[in-house]
mmCIF file of C-alpha atoms (C1' of nucleotides) in Angstrom:
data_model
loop_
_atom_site.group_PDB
_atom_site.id
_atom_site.type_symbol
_atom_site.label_atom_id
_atom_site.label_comp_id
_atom_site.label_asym_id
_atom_site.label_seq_id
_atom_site.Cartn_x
_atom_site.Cartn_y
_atom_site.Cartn_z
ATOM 1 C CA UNK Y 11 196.358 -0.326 153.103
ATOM 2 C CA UNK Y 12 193.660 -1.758 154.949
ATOM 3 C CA UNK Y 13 190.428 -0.841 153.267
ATOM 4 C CA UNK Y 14 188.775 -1.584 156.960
ATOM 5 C CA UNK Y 15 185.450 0.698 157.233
ATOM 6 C CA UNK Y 16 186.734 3.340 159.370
ATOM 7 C CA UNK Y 17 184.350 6.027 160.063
ATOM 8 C CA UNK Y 18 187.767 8.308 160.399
ATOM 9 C CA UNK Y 19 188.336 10.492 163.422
ATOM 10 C CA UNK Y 20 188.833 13.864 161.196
ATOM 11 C CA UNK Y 21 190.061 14.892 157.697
ATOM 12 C CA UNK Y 22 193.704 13.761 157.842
ATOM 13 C CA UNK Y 23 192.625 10.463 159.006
ATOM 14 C CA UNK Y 24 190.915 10.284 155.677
ATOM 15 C CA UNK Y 25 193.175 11.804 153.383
ATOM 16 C CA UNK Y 26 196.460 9.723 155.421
ATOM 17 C CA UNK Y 27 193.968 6.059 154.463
ATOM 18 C CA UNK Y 28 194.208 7.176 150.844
ATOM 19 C CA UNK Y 29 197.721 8.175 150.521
ATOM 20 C CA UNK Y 30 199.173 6.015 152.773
ATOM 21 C CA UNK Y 31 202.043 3.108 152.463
ATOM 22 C CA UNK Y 32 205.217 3.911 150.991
ATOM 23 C CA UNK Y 33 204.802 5.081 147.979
ATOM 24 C CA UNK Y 34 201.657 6.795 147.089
ATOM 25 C CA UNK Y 35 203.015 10.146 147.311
ATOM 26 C CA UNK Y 36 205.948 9.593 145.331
ATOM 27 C CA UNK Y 37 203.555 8.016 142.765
ATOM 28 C CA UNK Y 38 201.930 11.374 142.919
ATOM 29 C CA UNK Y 39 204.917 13.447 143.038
ATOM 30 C CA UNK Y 40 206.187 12.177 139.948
ATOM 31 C CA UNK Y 41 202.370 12.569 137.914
ATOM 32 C CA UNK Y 42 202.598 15.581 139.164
ATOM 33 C CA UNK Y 43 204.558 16.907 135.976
ATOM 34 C CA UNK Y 44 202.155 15.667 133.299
ATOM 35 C CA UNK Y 45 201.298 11.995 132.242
ATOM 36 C CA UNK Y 46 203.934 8.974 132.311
ATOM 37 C CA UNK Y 47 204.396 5.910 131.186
ATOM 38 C CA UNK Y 48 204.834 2.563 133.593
ATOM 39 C CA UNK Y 49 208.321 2.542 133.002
ATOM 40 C CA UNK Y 50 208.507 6.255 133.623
ATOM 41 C CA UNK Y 51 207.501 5.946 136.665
ATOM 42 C CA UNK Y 52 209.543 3.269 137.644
ATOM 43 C CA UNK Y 53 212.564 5.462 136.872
ATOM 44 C CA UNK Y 54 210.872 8.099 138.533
ATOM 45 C CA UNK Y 55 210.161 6.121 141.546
ATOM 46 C CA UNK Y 56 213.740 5.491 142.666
ATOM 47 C CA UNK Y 57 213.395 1.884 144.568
ATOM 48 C CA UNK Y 58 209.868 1.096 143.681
ATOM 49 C CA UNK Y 59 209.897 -2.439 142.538
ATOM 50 C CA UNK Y 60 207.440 -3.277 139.554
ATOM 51 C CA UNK Y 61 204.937 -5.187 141.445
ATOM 52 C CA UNK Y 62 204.381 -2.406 144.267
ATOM 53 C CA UNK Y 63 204.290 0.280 141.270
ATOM 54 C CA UNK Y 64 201.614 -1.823 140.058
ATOM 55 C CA UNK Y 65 200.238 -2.480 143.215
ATOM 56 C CA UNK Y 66 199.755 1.100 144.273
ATOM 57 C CA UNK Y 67 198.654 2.434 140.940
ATOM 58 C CA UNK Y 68 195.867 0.022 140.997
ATOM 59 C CA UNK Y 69 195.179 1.109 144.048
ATOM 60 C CA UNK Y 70 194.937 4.946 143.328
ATOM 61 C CA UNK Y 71 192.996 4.149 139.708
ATOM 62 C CA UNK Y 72 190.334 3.090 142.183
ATOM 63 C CA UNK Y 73 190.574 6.037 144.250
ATOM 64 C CA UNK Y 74 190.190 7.512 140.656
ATOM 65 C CA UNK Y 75 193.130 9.645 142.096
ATOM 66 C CA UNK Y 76 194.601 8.123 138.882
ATOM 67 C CA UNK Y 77 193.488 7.216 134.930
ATOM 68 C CA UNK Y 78 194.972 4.798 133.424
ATOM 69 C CA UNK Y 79 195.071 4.571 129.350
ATOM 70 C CA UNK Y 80 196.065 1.824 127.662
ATOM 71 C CA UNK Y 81 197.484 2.467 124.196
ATOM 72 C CA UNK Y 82 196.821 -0.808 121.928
ATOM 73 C CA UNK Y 83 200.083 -0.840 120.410
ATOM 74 C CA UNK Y 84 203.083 -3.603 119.799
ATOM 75 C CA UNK Y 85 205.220 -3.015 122.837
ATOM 76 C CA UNK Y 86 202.151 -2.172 125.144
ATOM 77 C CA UNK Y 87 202.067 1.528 126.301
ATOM 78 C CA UNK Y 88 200.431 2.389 129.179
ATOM 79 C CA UNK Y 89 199.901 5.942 130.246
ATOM 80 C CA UNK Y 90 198.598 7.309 133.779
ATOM 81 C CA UNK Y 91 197.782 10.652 134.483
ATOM 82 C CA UNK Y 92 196.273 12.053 137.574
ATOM 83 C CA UNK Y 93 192.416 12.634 137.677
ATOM 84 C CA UNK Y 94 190.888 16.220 138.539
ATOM 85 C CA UNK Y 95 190.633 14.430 142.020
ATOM 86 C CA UNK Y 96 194.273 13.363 142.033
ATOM 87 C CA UNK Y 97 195.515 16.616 140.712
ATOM 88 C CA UNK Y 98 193.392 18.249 144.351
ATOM 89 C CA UNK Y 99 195.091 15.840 146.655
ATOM 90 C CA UNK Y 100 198.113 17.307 145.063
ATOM 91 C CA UNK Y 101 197.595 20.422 145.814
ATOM 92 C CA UNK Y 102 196.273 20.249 148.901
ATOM 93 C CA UNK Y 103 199.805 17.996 149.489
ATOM 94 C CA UNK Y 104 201.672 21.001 148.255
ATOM 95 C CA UNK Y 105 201.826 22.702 151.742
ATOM 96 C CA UNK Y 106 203.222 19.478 153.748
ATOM 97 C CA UNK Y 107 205.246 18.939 150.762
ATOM 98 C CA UNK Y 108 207.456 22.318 151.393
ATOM 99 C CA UNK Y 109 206.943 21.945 154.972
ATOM 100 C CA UNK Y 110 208.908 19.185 154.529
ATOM 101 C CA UNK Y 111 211.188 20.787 151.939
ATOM 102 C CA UNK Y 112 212.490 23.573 154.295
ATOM 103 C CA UNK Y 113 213.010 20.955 157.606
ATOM 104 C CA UNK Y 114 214.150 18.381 155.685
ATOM 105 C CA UNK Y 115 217.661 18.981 157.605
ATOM 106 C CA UNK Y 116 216.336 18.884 160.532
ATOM 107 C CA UNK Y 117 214.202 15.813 160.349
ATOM 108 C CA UNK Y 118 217.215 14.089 158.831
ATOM 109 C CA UNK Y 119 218.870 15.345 161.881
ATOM 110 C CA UNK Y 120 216.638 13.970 164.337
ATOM 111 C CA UNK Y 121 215.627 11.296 162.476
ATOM 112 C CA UNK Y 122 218.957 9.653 161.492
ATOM 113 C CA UNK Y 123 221.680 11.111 164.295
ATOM 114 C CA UNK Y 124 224.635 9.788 162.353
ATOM 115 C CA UNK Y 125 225.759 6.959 163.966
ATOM 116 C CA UNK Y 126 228.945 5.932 161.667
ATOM 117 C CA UNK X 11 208.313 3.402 161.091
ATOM 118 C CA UNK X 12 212.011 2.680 159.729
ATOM 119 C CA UNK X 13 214.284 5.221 160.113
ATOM 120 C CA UNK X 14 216.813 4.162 157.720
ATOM 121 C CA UNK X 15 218.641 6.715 156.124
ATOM 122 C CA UNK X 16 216.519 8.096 153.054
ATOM 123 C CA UNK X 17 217.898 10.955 151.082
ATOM 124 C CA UNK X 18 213.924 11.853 150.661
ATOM 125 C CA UNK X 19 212.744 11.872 147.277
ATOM 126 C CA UNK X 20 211.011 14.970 148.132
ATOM 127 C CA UNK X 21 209.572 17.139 150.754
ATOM 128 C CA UNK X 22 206.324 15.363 151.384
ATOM 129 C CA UNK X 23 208.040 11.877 151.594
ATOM 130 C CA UNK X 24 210.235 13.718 154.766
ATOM 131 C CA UNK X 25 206.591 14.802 156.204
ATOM 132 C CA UNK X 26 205.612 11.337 155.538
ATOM 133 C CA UNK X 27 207.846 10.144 157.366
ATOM 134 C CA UNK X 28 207.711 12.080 160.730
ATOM 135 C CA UNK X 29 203.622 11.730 160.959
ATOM 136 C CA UNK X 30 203.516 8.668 158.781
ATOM 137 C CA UNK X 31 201.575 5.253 160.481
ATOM 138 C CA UNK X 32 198.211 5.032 162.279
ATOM 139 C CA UNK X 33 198.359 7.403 165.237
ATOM 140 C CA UNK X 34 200.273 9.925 164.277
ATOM 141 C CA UNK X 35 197.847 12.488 162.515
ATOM 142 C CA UNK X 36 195.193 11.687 165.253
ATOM 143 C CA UNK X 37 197.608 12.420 168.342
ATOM 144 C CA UNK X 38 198.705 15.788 166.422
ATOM 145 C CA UNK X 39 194.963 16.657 166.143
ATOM 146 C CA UNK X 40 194.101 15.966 169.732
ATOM 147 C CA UNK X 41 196.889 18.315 170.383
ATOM 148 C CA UNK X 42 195.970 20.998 168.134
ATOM 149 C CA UNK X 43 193.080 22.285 170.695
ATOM 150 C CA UNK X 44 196.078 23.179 173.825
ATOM 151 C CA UNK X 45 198.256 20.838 176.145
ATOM 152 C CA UNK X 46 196.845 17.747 177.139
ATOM 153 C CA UNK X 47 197.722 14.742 179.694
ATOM 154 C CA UNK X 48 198.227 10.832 178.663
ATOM 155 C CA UNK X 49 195.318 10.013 179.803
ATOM 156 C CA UNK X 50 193.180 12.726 178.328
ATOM 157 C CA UNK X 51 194.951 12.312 174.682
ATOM 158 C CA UNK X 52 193.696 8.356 175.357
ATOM 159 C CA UNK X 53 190.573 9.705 175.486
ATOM 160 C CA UNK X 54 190.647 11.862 172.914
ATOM 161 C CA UNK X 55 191.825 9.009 169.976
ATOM 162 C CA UNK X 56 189.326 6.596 170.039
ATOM 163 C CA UNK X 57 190.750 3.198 169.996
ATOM 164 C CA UNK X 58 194.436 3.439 170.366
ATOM 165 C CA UNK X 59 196.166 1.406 173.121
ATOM 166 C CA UNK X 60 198.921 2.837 175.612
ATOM 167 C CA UNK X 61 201.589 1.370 174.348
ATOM 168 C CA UNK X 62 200.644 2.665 171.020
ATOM 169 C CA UNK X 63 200.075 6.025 172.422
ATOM 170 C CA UNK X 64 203.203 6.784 174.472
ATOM 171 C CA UNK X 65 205.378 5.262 171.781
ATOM 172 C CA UNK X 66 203.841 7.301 169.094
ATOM 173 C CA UNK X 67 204.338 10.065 171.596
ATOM 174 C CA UNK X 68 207.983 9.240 172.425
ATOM 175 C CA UNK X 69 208.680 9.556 168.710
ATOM 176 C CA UNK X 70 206.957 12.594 167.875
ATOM 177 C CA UNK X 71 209.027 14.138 171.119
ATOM 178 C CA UNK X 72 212.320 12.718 169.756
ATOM 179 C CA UNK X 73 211.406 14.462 166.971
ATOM 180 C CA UNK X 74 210.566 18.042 168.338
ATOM 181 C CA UNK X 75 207.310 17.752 167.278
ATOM 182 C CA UNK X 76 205.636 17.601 170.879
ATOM 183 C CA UNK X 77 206.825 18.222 174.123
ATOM 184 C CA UNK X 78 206.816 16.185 177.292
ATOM 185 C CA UNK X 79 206.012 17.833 180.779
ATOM 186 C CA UNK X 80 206.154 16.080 183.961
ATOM 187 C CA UNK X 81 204.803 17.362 186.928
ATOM 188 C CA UNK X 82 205.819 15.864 189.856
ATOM 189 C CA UNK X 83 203.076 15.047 191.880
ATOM 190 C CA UNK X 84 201.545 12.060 193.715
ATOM 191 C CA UNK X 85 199.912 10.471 191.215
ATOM 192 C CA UNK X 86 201.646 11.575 187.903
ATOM 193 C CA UNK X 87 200.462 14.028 186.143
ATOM 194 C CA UNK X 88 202.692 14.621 182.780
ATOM 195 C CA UNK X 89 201.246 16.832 179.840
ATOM 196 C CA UNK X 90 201.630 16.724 176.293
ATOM 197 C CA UNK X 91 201.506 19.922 174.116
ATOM 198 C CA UNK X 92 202.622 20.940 170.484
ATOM 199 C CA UNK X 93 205.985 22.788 169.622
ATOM 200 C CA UNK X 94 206.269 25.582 167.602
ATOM 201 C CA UNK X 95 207.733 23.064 164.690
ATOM 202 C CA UNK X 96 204.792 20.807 165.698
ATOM 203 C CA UNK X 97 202.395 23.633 165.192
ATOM 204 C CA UNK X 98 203.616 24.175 162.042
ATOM 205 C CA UNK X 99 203.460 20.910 160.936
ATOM 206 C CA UNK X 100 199.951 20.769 161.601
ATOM 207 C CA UNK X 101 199.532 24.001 160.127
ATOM 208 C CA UNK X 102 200.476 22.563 157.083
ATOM 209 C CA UNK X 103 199.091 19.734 157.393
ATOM 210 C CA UNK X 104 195.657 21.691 157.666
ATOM 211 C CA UNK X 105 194.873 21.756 153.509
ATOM 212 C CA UNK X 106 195.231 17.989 153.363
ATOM 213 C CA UNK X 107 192.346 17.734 156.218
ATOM 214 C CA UNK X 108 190.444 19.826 154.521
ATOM 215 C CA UNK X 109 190.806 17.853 151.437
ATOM 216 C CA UNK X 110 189.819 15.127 153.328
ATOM 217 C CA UNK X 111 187.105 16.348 154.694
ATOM 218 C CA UNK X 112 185.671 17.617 151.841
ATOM 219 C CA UNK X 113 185.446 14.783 150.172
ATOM 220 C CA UNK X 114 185.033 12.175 153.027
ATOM 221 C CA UNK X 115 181.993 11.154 151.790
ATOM 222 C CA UNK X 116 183.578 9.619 148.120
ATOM 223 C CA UNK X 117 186.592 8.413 149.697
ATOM 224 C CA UNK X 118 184.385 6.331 152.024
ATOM 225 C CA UNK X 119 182.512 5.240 149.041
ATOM 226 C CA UNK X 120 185.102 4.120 146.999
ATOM 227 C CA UNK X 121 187.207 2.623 149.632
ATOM 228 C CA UNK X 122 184.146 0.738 151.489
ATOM 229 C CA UNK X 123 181.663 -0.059 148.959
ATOM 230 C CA UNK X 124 178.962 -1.005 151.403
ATOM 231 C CA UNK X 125 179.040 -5.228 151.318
ATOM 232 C CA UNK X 126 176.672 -6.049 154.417
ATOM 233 C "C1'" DT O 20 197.601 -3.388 205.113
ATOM 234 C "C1'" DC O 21 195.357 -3.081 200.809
ATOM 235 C "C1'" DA O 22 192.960 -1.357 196.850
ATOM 236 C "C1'" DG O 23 193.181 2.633 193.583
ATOM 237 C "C1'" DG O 24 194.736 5.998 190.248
ATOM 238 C "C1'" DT O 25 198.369 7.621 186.826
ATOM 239 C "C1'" DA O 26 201.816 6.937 183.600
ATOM 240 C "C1'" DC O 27 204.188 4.029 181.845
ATOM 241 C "C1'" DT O 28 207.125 -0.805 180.387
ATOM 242 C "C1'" DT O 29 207.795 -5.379 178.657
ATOM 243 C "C1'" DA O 30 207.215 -9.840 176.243
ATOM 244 C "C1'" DC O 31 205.010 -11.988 172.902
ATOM 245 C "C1'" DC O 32 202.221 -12.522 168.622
ATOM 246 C "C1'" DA O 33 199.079 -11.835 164.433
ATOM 247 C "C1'" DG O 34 198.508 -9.940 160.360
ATOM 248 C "C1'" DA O 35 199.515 -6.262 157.113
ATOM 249 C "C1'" DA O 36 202.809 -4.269 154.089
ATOM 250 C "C1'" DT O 37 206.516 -4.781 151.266
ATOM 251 C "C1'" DG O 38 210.149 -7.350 148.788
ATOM 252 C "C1'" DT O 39 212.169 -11.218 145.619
ATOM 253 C "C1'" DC O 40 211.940 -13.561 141.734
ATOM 254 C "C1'" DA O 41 210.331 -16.062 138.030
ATOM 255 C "C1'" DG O 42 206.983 -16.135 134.402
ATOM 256 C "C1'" DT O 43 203.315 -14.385 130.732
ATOM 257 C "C1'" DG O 44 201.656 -12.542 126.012
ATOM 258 C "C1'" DA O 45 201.961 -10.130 121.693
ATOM 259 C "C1'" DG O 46 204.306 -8.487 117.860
ATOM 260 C "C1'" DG O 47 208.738 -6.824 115.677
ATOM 261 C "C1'" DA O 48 213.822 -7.415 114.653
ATOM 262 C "C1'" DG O 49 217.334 -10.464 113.183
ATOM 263 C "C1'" DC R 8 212.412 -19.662 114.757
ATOM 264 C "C1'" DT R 9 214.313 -17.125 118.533
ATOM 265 C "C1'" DC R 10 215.019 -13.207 121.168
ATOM 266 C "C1'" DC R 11 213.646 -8.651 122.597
ATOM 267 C "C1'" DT R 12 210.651 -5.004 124.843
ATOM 268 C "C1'" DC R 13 206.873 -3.560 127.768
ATOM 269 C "C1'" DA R 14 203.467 -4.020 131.129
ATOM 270 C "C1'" DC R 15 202.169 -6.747 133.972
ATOM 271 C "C1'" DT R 16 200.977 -11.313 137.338
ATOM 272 C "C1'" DG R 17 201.521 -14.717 141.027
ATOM 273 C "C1'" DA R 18 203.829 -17.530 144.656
ATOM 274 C "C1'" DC R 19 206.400 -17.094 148.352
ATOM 275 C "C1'" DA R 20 209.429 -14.840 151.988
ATOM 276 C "C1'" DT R 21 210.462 -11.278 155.060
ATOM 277 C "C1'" DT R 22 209.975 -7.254 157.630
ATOM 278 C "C1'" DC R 23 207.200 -4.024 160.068
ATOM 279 C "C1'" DT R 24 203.278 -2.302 162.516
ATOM 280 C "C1'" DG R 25 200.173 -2.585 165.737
ATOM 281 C "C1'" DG R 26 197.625 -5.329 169.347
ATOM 282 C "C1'" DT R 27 197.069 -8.074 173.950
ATOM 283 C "C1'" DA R 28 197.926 -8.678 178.304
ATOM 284 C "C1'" DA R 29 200.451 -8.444 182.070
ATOM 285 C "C1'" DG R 30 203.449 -5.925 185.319
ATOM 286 C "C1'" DT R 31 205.956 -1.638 187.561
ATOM 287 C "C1'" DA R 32 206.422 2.486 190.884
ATOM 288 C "C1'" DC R 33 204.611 5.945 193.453
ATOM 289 C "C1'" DC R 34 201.709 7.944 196.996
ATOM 290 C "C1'" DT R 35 196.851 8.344 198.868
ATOM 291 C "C1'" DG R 36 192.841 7.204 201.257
ATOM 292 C "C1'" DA R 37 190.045 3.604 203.741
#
DNA sequence: TCAGGTACTTACCAGAATGTCAGTGAGGAG
DNA sequence: CTCCTCACTGACATTCTGGTAAGTACCTGA
């Protein structure tokens, strides 16, 4: 994301500059359940590669849509959890999220006419 | 945006993709307030270009989220209004604005720590 | 005949976003 | 002493998004 000063048109505009890219939301989906580890969430994230995982996370721990807590142990275990804040976004995601869930047909249908 | 076939992780990474990128959010909220021509909607997003607009437009419409009405007239006169699936997209999509609204203020913080 | 308004269309390009891949450090297992 | 796991990091390549600037067609009014 850009992180140009935008004085944002409206609300969305806002909320769309903080979860935007690729993979915020999935990041968020999968927190959604309770804490996880890096690796968790790289499972969880089907595709993510470790870099943008990284990337994004960072990116949301500044938001402080995220904590982060590192566990000083042998193989290093990293935990992140979503904030208070985070946990809001979430639920004010919930609604577009089963929007999404009950048209999901048709926006694959529109989306991707199958062509093969 | 890509359109490759994606199975969607979930039902907010669908919505993401049908209003995901810059315009998209912003041309649904112009909307929200009735029917409204090209050049009107220009006016009514602040710094988009027309290419950027009718494309964004042309993809929302392939995607039944707006609708397209021409009026055949001398010098063209073609409106853009919200379907009922576009209404209730932004209907859901209403929580999230709030959200951003709400707290504006620290995502602006965060996100543009004032350096000038 | 010629400029003007409306809704586009097209070619080209910069820069942002994302991906690939190889490497790091610390301690435990063998 | 070497390899393994885990959570990263950095250089580089590619792909995608959005931006600029110009042009089109149509009819109208001067």
């Amino acid at each position: 994301m850009q992180r140009q000063p935008r004085p944002y048109t409206c609300g969305i505009d806002a909320a769309i500059d903080v979860i935007g890219g690729k993979w915020k939301v999935l990041i968020l989906w999968a927190l959604h359940t309770g804490p996880q580890r890096f690796g968790e969430l790289k499972r969880l994230v089907p595709g993510i590669t470790e870099k943008m995982l990284i990337q994004q996370l960072r990116e949301l721990e500044s938001d402080d849509i995220v904590h982060r807590e590192v566990h000083h142990q042998v193989p290093p275990k990293v935990e992140y959890s979503l904030t208070d804040f985070g946990t809001s976004l979430n639920d004010s995601l919930k609604p577009l999220g089963e929007w999404g869930e009950q048209h999901m047909d048709r926006i694959v249908a529109t989306r991707h006419p199958q062509h093969d």
